[in-house]
Short mmCIF file of C-alpha atoms in Angstrom, two decimals:
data_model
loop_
_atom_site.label_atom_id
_atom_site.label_comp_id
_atom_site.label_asym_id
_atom_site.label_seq_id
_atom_site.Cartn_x
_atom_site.Cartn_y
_atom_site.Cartn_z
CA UNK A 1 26.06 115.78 93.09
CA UNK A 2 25.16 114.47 96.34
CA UNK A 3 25.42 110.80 95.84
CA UNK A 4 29.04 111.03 93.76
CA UNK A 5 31.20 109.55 96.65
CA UNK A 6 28.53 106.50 97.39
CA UNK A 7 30.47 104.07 95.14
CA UNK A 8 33.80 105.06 97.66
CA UNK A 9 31.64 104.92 100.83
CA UNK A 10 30.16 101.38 99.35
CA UNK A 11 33.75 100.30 99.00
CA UNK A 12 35.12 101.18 101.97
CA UNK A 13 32.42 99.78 103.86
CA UNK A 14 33.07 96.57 102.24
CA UNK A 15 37.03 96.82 103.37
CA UNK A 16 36.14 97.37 106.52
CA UNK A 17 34.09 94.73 107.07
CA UNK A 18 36.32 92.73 105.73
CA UNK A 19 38.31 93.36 108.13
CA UNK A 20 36.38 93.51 111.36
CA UNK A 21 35.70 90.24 110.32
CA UNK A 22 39.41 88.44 110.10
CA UNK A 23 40.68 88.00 113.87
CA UNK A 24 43.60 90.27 115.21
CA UNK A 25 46.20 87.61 115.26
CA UNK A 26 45.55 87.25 111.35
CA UNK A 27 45.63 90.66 110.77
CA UNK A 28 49.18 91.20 112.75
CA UNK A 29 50.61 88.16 111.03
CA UNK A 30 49.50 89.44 107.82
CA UNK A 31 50.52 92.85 108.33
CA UNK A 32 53.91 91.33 110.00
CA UNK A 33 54.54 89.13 106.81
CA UNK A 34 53.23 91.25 104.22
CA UNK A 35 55.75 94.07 105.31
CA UNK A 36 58.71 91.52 105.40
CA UNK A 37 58.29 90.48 102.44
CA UNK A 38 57.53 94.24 100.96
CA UNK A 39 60.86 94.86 102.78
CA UNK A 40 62.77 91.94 101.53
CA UNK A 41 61.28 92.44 97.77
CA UNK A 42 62.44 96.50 97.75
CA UNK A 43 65.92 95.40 98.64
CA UNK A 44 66.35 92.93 95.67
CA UNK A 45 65.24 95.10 93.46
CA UNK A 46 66.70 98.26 94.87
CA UNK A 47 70.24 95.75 94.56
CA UNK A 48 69.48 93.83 91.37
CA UNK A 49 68.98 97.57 89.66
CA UNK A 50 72.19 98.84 90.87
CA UNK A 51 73.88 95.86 89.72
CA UNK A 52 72.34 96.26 86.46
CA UNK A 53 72.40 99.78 86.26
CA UNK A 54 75.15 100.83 83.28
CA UNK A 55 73.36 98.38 81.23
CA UNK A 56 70.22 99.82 81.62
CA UNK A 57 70.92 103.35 81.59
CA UNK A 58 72.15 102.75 77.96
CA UNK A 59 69.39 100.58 76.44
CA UNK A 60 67.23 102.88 74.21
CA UNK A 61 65.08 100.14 73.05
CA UNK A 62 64.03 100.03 76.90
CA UNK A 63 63.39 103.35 77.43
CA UNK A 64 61.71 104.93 73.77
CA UNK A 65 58.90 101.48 73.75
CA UNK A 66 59.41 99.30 76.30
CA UNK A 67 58.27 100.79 79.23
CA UNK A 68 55.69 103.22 77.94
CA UNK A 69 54.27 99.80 76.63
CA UNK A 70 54.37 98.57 79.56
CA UNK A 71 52.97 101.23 81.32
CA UNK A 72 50.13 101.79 79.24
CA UNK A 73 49.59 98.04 79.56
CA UNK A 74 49.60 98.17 83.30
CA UNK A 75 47.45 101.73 83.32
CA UNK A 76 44.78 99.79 80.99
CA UNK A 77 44.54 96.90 82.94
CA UNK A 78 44.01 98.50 86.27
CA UNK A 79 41.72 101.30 84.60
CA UNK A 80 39.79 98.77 83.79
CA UNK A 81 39.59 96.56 86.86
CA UNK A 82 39.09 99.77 88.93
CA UNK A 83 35.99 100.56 86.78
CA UNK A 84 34.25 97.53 86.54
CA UNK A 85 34.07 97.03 89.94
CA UNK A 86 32.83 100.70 90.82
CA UNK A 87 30.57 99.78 88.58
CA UNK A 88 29.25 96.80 90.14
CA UNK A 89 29.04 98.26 93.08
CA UNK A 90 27.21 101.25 91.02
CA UNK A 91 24.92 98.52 90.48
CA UNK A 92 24.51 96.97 93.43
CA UNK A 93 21.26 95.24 93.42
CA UNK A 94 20.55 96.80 96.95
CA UNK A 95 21.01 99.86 95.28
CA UNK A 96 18.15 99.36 92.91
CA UNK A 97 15.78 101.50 95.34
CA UNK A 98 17.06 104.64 95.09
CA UNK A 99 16.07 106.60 92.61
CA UNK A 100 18.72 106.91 89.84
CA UNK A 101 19.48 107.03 86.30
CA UNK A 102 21.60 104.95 84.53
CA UNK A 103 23.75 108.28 83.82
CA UNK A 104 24.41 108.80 87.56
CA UNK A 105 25.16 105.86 88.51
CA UNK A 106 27.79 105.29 85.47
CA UNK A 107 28.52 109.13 86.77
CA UNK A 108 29.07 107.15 90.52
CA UNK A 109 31.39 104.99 89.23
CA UNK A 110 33.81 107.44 87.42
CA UNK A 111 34.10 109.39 90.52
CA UNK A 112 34.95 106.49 92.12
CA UNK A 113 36.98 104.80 89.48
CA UNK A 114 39.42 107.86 89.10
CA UNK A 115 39.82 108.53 93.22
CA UNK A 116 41.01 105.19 93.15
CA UNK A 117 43.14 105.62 90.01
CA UNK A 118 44.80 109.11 91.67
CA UNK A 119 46.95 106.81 94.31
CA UNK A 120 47.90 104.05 92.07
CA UNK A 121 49.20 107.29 89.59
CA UNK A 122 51.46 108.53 92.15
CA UNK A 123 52.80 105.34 93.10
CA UNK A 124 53.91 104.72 89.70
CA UNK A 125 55.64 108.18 89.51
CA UNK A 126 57.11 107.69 92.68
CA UNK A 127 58.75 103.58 91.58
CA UNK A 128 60.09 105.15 88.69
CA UNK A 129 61.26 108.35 89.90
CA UNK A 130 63.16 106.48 92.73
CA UNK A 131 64.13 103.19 89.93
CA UNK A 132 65.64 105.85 87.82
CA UNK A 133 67.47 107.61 90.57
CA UNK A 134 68.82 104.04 91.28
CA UNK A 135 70.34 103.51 88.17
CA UNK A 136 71.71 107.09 87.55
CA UNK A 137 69.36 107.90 84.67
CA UNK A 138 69.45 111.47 84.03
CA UNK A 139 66.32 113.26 84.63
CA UNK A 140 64.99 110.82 86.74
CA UNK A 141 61.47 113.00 87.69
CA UNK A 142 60.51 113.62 84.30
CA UNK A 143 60.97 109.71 83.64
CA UNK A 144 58.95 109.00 86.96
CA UNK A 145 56.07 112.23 85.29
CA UNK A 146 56.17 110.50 82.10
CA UNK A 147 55.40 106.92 82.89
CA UNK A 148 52.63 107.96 85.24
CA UNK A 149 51.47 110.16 82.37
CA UNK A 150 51.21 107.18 80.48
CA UNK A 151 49.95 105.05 82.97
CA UNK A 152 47.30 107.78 83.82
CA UNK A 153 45.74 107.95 80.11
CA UNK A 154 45.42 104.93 79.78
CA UNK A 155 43.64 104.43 82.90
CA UNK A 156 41.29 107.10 82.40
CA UNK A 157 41.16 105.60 78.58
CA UNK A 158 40.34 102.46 79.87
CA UNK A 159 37.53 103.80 82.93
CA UNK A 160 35.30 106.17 80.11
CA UNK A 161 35.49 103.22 77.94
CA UNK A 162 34.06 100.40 80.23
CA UNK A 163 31.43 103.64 81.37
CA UNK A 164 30.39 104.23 78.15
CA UNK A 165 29.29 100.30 77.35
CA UNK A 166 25.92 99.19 79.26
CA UNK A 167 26.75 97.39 81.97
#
């Protein structure tokens, strides 16, 4: 319909706002340190998993239920941050004039639940893919497909659940 991507438009507006509103220097000290420390944090784990790496090619415990635990965990968890606040932007009490249903509005939300759910779904395949590639586990792809598999149904899980309860 023609008022799916409002929730995203809503959102963005509010990012960008955000910040328009912090001052330049800010912004280049926090792009500055956030990327040094995003730097600094890849390296120690990119060298504490080769270190670790025979070990925890080898630990089936690890692979058969403790990540896809995790994983689901972590795909629940953001599924349903990423929902509830589509949704309360859905809701928006400025938004009360137009002239929607409930349904399309909760129908708002998913859209714009699940476009931000696609990018955080590829960055988990991509961490494990490149984690298992680190370590020298076999099959390292499939591992990256299957934890954002998991990660992904549990989001979406997570999203129709929190759409399905009034708000």
């Amino acid at each position: 319909m023609r008022h799916d991507r409002l929730v995203l438009i809503l959102l963005w507006r509010e990012l960008v706002a955000g910040l328009r509103a912090t001052r330049r220097r800010d912004l280049a000290w926090i792009a500055l340190g956030g990327g040094g420390l995003l730097a600094y944090a890849i390296a120690d784990i990119v060298v504490a998993l080769h270190a670790a790496g025979p070990k925890l090619r080898h630990d089936q415990l690890l692979w058969m239920l403790g990540l896809p635990v995790a994983f689901a965990a972590l795909g629940w968890l953001a599924g349903n941050a990423m929902s509830r606040l589509c949704l309360s932007r859905a809701f928006a009490p400025f938004l009360k004039a137009l002239p929607l249903a409930s349904a399309e509005r909760r129908r708002m939300a998913a859209v714009g639940a699940f476009a931000l759910g696609l990018p955080l779904t590829l960055m988990i395949a991509t961490a494990v893919g490149f984690a298992c590639a680190v370590i020298g586990k076999p099959l390292a792809p499939a591992w990256g497909l299957g934890a954002a598999t998991l990660f992904a149904l549990s989001f979406g899980t997570a999203g129709l659940s929190n759409m399905a309860v009034p708000f």
